PDB file of C-alpha atoms in Angstrom:
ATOM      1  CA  UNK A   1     119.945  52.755 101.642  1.00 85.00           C
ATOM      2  CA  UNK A   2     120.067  52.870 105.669  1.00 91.00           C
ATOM      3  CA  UNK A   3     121.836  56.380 106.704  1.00 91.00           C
ATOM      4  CA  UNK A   4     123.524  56.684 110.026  1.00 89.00           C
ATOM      5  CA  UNK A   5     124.508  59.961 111.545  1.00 83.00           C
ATOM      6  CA  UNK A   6     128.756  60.039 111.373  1.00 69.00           C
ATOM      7  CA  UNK A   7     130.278  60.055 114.975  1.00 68.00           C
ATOM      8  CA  UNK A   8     131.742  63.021 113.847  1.00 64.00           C
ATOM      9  CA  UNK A   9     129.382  65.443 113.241  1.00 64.00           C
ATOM     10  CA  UNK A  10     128.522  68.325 115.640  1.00 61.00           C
ATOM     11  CA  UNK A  11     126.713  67.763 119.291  1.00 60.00           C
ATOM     12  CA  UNK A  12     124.575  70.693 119.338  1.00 60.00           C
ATOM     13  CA  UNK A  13     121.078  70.426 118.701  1.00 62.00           C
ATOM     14  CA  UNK A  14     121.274  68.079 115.823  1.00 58.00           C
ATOM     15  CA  UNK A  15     121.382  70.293 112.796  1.00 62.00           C
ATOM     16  CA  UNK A  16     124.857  69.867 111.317  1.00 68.00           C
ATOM     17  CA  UNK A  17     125.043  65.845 111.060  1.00 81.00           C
ATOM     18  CA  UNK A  18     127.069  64.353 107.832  1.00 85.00           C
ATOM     19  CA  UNK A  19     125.257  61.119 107.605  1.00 89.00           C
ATOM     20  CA  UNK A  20     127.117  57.939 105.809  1.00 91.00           C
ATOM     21  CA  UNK A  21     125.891  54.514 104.284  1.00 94.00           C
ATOM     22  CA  UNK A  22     127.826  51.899 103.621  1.00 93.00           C
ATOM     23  CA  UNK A  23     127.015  50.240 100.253  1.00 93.00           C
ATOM     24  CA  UNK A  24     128.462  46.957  99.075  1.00 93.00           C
ATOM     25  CA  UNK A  25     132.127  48.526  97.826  1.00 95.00           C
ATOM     26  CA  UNK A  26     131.382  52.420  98.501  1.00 96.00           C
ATOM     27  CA  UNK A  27     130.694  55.084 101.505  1.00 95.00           C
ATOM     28  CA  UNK A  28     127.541  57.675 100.486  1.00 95.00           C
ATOM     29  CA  UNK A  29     127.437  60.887 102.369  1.00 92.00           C
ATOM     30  CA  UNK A  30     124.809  63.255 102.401  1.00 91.00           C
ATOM     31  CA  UNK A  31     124.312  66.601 104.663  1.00 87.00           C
ATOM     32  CA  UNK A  32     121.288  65.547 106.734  1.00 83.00           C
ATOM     33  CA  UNK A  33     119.580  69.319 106.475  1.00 83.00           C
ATOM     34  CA  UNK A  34     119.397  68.469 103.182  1.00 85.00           C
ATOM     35  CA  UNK A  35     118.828  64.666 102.520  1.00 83.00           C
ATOM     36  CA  UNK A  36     117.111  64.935  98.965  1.00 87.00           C
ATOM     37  CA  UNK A  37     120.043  66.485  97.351  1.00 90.00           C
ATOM     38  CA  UNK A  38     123.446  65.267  95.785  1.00 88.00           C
ATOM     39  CA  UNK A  39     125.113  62.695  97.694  1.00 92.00           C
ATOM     40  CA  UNK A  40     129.268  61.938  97.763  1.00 93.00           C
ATOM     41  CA  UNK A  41     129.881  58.399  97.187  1.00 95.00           C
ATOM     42  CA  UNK A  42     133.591  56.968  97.842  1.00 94.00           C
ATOM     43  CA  UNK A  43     135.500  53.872  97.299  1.00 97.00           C
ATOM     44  CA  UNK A  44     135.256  51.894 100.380  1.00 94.00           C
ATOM     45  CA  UNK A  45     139.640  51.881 100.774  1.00 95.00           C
ATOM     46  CA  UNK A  46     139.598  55.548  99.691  1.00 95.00           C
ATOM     47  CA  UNK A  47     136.930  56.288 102.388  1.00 91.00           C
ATOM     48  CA  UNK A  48     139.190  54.666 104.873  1.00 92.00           C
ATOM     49  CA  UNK A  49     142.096  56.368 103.950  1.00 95.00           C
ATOM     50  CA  UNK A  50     140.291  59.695 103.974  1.00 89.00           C
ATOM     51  CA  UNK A  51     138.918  58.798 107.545  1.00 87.00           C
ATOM     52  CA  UNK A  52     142.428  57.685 108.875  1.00 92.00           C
ATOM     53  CA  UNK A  53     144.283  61.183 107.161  1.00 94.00           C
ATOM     54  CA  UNK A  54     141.734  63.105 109.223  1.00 85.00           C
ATOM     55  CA  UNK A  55     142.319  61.290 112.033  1.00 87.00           C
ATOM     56  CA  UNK A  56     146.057  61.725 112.221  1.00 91.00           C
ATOM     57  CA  UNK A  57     145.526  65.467 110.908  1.00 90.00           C
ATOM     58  CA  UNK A  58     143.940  65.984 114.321  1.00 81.00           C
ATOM     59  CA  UNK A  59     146.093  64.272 116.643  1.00 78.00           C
ATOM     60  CA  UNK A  60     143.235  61.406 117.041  1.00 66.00           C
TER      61      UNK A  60
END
């Protein structure tokens, strides 16, 4: 699985990234301070929809 840090996560030094891969029909996310525990994996549409409620949630 490739993981990529989310756009969204935190400038700071690095330490509070939410990193995503996208699988064939699902979104995995893992917290990347700890990368060898449980995952969340989504379907794809319901990721998007997710992603876009957030969005309009913050006036993005």
């Amino acid at each position: 699985m490739h993981w990529r840090k989310s756009t969204y996560s935190s400038g700071g030094d690095g330490d509070t990234c939410v990193e995503i891969a996208t699988l064939p029909t699902r979104i995995a996310i893992r917290d990347s301070k700890a990368p060898t525990r449980a995952t969340l994996s989504f379907p794809a549409p319901a990721f998007a929809a997710l992603v876009d409620h957030l969005k309009a949630a913050s006036g993005r």
